[in-house]
Short mmCIF file of C-alpha atoms in Angstrom, two decimals:
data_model
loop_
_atom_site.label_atom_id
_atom_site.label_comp_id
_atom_site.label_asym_id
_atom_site.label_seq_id
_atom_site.Cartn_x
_atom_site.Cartn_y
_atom_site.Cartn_z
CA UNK P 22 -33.42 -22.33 7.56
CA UNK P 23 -30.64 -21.04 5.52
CA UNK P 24 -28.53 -24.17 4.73
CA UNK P 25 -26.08 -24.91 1.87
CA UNK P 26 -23.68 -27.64 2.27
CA UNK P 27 -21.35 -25.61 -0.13
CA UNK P 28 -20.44 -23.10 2.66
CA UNK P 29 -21.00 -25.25 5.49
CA UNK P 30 -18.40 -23.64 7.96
CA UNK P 31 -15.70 -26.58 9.61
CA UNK P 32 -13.51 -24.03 11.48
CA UNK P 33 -11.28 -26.79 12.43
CA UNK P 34 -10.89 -28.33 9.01
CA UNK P 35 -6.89 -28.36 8.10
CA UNK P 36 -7.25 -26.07 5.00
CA UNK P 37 -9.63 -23.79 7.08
CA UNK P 38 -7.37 -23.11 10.18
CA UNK P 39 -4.58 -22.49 7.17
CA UNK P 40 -6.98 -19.85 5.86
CA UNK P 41 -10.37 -19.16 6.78
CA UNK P 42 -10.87 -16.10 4.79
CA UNK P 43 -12.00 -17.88 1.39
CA UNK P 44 -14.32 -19.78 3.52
CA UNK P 45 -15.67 -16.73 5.09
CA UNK P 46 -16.05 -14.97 1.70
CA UNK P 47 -18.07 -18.17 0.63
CA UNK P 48 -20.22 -17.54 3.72
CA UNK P 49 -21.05 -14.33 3.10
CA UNK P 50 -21.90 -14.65 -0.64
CA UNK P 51 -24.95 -16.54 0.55
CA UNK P 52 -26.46 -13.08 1.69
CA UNK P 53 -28.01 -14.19 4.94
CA UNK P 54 -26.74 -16.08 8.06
CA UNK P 55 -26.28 -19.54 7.41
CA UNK P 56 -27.43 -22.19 9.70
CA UNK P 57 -24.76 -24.50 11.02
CA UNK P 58 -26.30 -27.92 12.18
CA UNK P 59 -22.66 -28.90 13.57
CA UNK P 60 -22.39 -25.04 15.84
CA UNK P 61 -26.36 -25.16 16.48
CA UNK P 62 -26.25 -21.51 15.72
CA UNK P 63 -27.06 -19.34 12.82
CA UNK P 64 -23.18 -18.37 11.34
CA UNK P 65 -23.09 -14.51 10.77
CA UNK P 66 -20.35 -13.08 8.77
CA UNK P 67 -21.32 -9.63 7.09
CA UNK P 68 -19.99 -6.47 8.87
CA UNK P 69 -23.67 -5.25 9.15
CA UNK P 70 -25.33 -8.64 10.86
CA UNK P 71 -22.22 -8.83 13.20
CA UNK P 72 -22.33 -5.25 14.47
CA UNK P 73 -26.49 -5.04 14.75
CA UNK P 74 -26.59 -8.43 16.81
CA UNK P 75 -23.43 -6.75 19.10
CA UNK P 76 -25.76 -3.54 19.58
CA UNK P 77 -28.58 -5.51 20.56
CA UNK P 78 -28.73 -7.07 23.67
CA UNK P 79 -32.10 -6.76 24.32
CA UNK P 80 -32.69 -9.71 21.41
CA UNK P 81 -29.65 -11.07 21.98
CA UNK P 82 -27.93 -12.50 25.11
CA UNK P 83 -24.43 -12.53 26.15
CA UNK P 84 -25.86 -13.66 29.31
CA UNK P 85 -27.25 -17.22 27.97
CA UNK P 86 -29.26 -17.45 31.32
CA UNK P 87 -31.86 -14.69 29.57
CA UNK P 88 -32.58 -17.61 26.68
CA UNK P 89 -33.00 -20.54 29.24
CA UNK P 90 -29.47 -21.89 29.41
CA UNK P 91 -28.30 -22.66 33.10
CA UNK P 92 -24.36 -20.81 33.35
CA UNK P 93 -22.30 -21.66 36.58
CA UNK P 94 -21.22 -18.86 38.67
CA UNK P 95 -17.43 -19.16 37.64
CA UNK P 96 -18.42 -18.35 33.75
CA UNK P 97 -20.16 -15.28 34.80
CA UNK P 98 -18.34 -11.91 34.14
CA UNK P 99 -17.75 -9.16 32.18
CA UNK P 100 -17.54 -10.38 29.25
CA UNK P 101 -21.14 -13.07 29.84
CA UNK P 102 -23.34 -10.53 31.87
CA UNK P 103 -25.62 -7.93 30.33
CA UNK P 104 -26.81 -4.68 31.42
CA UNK P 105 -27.95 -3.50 33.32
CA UNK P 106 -26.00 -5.51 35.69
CA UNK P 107 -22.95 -5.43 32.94
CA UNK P 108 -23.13 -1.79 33.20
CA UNK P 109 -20.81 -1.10 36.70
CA UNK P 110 -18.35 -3.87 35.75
CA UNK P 111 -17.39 -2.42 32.70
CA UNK P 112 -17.19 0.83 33.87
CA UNK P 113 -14.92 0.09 36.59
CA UNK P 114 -12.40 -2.15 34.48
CA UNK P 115 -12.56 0.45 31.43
CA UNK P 116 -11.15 2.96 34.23
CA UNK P 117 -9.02 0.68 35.76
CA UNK P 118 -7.45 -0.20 32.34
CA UNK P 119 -7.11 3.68 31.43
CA UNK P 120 -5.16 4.34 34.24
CA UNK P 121 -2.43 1.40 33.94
CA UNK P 122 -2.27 1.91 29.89
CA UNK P 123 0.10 4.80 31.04
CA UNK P 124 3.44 6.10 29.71
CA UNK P 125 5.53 4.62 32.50
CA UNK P 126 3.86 0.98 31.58
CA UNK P 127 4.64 1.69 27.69
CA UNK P 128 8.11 2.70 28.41
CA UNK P 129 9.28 -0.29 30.83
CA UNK P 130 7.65 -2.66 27.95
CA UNK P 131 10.00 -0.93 25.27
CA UNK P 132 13.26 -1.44 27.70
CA UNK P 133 11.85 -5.55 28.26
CA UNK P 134 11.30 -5.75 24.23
CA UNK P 135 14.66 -4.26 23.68
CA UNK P 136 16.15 -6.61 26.93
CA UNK P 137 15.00 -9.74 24.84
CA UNK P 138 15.86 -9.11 21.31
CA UNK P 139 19.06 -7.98 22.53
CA UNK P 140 19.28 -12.02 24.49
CA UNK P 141 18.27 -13.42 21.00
CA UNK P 142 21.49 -15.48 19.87
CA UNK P 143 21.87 -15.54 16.21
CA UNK P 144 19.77 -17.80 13.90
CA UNK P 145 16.35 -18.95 13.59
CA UNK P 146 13.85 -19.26 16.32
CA UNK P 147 10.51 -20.01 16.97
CA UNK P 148 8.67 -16.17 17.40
CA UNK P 149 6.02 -18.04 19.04
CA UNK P 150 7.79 -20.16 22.08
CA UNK P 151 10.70 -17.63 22.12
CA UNK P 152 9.33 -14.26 21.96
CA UNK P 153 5.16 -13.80 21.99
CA UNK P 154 4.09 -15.78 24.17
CA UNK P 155 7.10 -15.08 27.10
CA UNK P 156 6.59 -11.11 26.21
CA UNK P 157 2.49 -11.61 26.71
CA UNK P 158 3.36 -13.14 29.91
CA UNK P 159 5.44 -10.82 31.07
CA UNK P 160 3.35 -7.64 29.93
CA UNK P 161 -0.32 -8.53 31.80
CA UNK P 162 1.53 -8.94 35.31
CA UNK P 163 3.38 -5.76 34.92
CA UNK P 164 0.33 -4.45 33.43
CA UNK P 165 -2.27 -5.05 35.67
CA UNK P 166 0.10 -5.42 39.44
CA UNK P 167 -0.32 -8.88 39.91
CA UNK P 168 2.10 -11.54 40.55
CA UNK P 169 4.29 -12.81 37.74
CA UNK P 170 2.73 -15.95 36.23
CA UNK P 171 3.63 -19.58 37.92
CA UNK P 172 3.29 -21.26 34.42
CA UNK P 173 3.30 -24.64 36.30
CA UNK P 174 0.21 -23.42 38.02
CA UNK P 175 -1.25 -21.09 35.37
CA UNK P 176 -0.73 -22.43 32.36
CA UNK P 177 -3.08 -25.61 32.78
CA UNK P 178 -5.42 -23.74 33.60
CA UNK P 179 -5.40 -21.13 31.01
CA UNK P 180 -5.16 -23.82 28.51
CA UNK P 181 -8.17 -25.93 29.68
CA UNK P 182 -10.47 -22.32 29.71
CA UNK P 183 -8.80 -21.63 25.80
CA UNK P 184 -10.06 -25.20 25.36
CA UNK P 185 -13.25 -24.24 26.70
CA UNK P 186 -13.93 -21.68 24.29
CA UNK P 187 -14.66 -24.70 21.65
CA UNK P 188 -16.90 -26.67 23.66
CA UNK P 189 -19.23 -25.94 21.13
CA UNK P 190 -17.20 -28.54 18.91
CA UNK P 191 -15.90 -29.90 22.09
CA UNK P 192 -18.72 -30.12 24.80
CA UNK P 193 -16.28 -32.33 27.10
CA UNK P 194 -14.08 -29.35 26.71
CA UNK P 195 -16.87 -27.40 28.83
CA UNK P 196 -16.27 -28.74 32.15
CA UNK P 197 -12.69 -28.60 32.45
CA UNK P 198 -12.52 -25.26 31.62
CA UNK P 199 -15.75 -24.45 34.18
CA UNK P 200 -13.60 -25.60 37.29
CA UNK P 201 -9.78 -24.10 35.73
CA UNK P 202 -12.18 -20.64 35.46
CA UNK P 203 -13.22 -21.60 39.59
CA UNK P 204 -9.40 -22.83 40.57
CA UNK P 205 -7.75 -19.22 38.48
CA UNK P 206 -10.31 -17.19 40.41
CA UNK P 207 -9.75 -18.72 43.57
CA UNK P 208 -5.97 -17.83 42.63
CA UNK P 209 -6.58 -14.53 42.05
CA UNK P 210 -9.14 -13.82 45.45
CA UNK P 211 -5.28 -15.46 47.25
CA UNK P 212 -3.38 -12.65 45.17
CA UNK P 213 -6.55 -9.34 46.17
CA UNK P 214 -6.02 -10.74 49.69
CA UNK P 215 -2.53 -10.40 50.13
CA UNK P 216 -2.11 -6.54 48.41
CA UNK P 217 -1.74 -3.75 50.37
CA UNK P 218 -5.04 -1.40 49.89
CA UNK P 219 -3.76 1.22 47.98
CA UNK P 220 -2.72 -1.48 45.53
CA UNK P 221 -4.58 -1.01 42.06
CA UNK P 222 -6.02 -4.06 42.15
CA UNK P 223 -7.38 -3.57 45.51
CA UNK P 224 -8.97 -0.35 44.50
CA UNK P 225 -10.58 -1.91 41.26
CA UNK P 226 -11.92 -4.78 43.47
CA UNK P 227 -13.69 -1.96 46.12
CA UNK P 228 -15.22 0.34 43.50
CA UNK P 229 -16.29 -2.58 41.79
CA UNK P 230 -18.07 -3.73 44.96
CA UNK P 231 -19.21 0.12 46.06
CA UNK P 232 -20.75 -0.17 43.01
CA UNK P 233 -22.65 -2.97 43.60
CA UNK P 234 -20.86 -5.73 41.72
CA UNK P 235 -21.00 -9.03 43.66
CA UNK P 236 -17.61 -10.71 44.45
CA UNK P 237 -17.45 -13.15 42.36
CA UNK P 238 -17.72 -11.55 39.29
CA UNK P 239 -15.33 -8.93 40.08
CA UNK P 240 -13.18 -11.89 40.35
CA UNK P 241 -14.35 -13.98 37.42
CA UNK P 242 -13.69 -10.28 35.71
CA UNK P 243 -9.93 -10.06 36.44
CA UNK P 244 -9.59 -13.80 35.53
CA UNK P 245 -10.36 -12.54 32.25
CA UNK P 246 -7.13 -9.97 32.00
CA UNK P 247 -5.06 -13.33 33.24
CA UNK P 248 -6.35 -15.37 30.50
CA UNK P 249 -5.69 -12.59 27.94
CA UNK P 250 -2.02 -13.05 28.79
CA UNK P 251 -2.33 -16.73 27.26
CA UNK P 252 -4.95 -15.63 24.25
CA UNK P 253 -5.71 -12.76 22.81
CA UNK P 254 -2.39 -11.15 23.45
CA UNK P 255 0.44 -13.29 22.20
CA UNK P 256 -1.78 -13.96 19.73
CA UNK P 257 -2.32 -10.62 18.02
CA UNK P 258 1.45 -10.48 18.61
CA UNK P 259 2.45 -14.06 16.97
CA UNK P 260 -0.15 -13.01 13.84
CA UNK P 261 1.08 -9.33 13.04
CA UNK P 262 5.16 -10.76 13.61
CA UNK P 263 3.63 -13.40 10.89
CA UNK P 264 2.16 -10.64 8.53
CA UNK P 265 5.72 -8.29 8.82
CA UNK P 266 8.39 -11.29 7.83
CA UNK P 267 5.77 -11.81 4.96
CA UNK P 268 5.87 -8.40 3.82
CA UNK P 269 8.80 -6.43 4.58
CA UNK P 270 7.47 -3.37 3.10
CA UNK P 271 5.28 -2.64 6.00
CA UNK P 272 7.98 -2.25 8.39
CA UNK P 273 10.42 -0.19 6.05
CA UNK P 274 7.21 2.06 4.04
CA UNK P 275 4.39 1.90 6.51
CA UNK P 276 5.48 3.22 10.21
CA UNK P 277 7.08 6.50 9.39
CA UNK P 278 5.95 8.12 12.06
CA UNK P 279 4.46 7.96 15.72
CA UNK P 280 1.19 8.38 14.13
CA UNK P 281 1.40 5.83 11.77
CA UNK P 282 3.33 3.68 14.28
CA UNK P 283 -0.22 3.90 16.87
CA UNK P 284 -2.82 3.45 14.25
CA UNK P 285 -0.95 -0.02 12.90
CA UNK P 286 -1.97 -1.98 15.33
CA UNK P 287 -5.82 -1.52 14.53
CA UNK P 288 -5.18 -2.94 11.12
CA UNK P 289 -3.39 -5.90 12.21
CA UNK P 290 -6.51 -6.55 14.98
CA UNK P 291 -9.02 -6.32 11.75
CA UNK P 292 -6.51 -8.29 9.20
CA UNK P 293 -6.43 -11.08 11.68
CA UNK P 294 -8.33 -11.43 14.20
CA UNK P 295 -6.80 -13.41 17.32
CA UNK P 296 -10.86 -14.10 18.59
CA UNK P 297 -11.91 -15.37 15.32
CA UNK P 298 -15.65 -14.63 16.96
CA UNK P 299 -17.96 -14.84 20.11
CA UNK P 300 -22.03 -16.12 19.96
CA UNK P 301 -25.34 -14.31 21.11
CA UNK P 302 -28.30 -16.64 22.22
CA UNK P 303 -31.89 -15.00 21.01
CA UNK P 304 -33.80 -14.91 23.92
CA UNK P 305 -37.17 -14.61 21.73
CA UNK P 306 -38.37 -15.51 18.32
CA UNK P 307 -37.39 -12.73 15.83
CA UNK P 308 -36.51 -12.27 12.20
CA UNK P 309 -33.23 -11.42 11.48
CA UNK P 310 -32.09 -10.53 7.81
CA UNK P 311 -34.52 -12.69 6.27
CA UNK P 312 -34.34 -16.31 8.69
CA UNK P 313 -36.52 -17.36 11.45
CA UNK P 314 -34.40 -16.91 14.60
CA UNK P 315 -36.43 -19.23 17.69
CA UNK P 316 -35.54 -18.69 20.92
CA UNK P 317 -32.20 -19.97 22.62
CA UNK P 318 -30.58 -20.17 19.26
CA UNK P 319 -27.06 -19.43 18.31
CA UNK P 320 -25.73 -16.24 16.11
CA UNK P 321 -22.14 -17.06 15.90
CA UNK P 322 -20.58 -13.68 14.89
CA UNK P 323 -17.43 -14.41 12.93
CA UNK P 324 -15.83 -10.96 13.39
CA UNK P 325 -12.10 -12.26 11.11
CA UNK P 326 -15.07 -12.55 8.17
CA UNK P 327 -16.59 -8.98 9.35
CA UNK P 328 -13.54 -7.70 9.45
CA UNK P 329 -12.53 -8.47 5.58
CA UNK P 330 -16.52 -7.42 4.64
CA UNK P 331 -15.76 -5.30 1.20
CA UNK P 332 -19.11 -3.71 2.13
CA UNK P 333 -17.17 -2.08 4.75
CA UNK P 334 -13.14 -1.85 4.30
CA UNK P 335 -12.19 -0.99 0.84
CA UNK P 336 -9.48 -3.72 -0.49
CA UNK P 337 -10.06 -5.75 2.74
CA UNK P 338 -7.36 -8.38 1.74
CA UNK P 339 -4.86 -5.97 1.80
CA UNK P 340 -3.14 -4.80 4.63
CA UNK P 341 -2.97 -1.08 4.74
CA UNK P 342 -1.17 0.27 8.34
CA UNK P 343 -2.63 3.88 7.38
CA UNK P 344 -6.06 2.62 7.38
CA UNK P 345 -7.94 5.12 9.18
CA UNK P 346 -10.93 5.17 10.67
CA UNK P 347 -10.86 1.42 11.61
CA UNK P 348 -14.03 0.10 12.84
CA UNK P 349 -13.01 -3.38 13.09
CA UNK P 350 -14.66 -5.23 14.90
CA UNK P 351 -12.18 -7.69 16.52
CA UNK P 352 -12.96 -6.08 20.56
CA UNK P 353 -16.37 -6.20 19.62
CA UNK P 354 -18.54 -3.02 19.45
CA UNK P 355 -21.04 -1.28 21.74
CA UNK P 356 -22.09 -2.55 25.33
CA UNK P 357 -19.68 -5.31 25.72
CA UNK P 358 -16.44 -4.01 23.68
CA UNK P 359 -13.38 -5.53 25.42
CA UNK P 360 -11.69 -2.74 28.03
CA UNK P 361 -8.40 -5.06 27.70
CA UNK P 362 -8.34 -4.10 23.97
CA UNK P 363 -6.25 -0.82 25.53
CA UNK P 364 -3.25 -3.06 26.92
CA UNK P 365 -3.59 -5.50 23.75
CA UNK P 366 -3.02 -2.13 21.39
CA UNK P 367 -0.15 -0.84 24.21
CA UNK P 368 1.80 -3.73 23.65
CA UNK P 369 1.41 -4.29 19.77
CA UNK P 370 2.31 -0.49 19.44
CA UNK P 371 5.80 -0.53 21.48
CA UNK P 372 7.01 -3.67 19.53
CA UNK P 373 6.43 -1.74 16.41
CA UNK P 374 8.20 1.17 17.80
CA UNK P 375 11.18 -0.76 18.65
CA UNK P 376 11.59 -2.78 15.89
CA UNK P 377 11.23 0.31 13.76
CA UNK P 378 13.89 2.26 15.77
CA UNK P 379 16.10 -0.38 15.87
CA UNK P 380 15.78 -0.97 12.45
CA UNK P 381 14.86 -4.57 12.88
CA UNK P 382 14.39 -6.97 9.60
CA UNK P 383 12.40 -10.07 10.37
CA UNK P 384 13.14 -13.04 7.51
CA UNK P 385 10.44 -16.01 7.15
CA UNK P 386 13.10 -19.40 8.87
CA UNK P 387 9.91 -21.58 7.89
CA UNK P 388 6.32 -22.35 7.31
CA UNK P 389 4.53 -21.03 10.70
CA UNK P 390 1.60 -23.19 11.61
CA UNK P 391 -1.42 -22.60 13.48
CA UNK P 392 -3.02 -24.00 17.02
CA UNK P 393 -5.92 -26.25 16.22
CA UNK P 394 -8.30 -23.96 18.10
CA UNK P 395 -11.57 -22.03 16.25
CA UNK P 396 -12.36 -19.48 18.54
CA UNK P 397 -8.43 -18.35 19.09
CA UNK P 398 -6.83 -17.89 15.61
CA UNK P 399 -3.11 -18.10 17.21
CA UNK P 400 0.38 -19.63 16.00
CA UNK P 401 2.33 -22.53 17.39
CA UNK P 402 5.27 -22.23 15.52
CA UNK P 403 6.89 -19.02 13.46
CA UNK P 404 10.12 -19.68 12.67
CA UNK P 405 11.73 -16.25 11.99
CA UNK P 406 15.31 -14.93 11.97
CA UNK P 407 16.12 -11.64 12.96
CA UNK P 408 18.73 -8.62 11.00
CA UNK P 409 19.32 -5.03 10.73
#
């Protein structure tokens, strides 16, 4: 095995949660994945290694059921199933998700971003409490026609799953977040019950069943969208609000036009990455770039290091908002590319086109620091202040 104390990768480490990205360079130097005694998985962070083991589910298992490993029922969905079976699921969300990313949803989020910035009294605030994470909140109900969020009820659970996604640091972490994925879907069966059947929703949940997905990963399925709303989403939001009161530049010189305004989004997704990465399980013996893979073990696929691979975006530590084509990586790629990346890109895209028609400044009010989570690269705190 490829191991090298040097670049041994401690994603919670205080310095690396500040900034990964030296770390990640460090990582990739070595040439080959590294094996991570702590993750019990080989740690992949080359554009190339990331994208072949996300085209290659045959070798490699989102499902970890096809390498031995026993998954409970509410873990399974889109997102941990493989085709074939993977194949209807998608299909039906990605069409689902097409139709809601419409004009009328982009154009009631540009009144609500306008609604709160015009609410914001003067002086500094925390972006993160104040603004990302109430607008992501707001935005996947509307979104996807289900009730606004109870955050007494939701938020615990949303937190224990986000939790979850570290229970390879954390394995006591793992079953908390197993029965908050049961109680959210059991929430959301309460919500497809009580819709009319003409309701979106409703009509995602029958084609996904005349297609012959079972029930409960339908539901498991939509539980994912929820959980977006308290992940991915604010998130990307909270990181790119980060990256403009850093660099004012890239509101006032780099969104001159709708164009420019749509692709900008894509280059704050690859600069940083709100799912730092996702793992693969080797369901046989293989080689892989030069290391013995065995059976059942790990390729941890850190797609924030893919994403800044010089082998594949020129200057990758800069941020260029005209950067185009941008195969980033931060959805994934291939069979199991996240559908929700459509309403994550929706959102990101009308904030940028209000802030640039109302001419909004945003001014660093303090140090922002990060959630001590690996898998979710999100803020806490971004104290900001607003002008014209």
């Amino acid at each position: 095995m490829t191991t090298d104390a040097a670049v041994e990768y401690h994603p919670l480490d205080p310095d690396t949660l500040l900034d990964p990205y030296p770390v990640y360079a460090s990582l990739r130097a070595a040439g080959a994945p590294v094996w991570s005694q702590k993750l019990d998985s080989w740690v992949l962070t080359s554009y190339r290694d990331c994208r072949q083991v996300l085209l290659d589910h045959e070798n490699f298992a989102a499902d970890w059921r096809r390498a031995g490993e026993t998954v409970p029922d509410p873990a399974l969905d889109v997102h941990t199933i493989d085709p074939p079976d993977h194949t209807a699921i998608y299909g039906v969300l990605a069409n689902s998700l097409r139709d809601m990313a419409s004009d009328g949803l982009a154009a009631r989020t540009r009144d609500h971003i306008a609604a709160m910035l015009d609410e914001r009294p003067d002086g500094p605030f925390n972006a993160i409490t104040e603004f990302t994470e109430p607008l992501a909140r707001w935005f996947i109900p509307e979104a996807i026609g289900v009730p606004p969020f109870d955050l007494t009820t939701v938020r615990p659970m949303a937190e224990a799953i986000t939790q979850a996604m570290d229970s390879g640091l954390n394995p006591a972490a793992r079953e908390p977040g197993v029965a908050a994925q049961r109680q959210l879907a059991a929430m959301i069966e309460d919500w497809v019950t009580g819709m009319d059947a003409g309701h979106p929703i409703r009509v995602l949940v029958a084609n996904a069943l005349a297609a012959g997905v079972p029930r409960h990963i339908a539901m498991n399925s939509l539980r994912t969208l929820v959980v977006n709303g308290f992940t991915a989403v604010p998130a990307s939001l909270g990181n790119a609000l980060n990256l403009l009161s850093r660099d004012p530049s890239l509101l006032a010189d780099q969104l001159g036009s709708p164009e420019a305004i749509d692709r900008a989004p894509h280059e704050f997704f690859r600069y940083e990455a709100p799912i730092q990465g996702t793992t693969r399980l080797a369901v046989r013996d293989l080689e892989f770039n030069g290391v013995k893979v065995r059976r059942g073990q790990g390729m941890l696929m850190l797609f924030a290091a893919a994403n800044r691979d010089p082998e594949q975006f020129d200057a990758p530590d800069t941020v260029r908002l005209d950067r185009w084509p941008n195969h980033h990586l931060t959805f994934g790629y291939g069979a199991h590319a996240c559908t929700g990346s459509l309403l994550a890109h929706l959102l990101l895209r009308e904030l940028l086109t209000v802030l640039v028609e109302r001419g909004t400044t945003l001014k660093p009010a303090g140090p922002a620091v990060h959630k001590k989570l690996a898998t979710v690269r999100t803020l806490a705190e971004l104290p900001l202040e607003l002008g014209k």
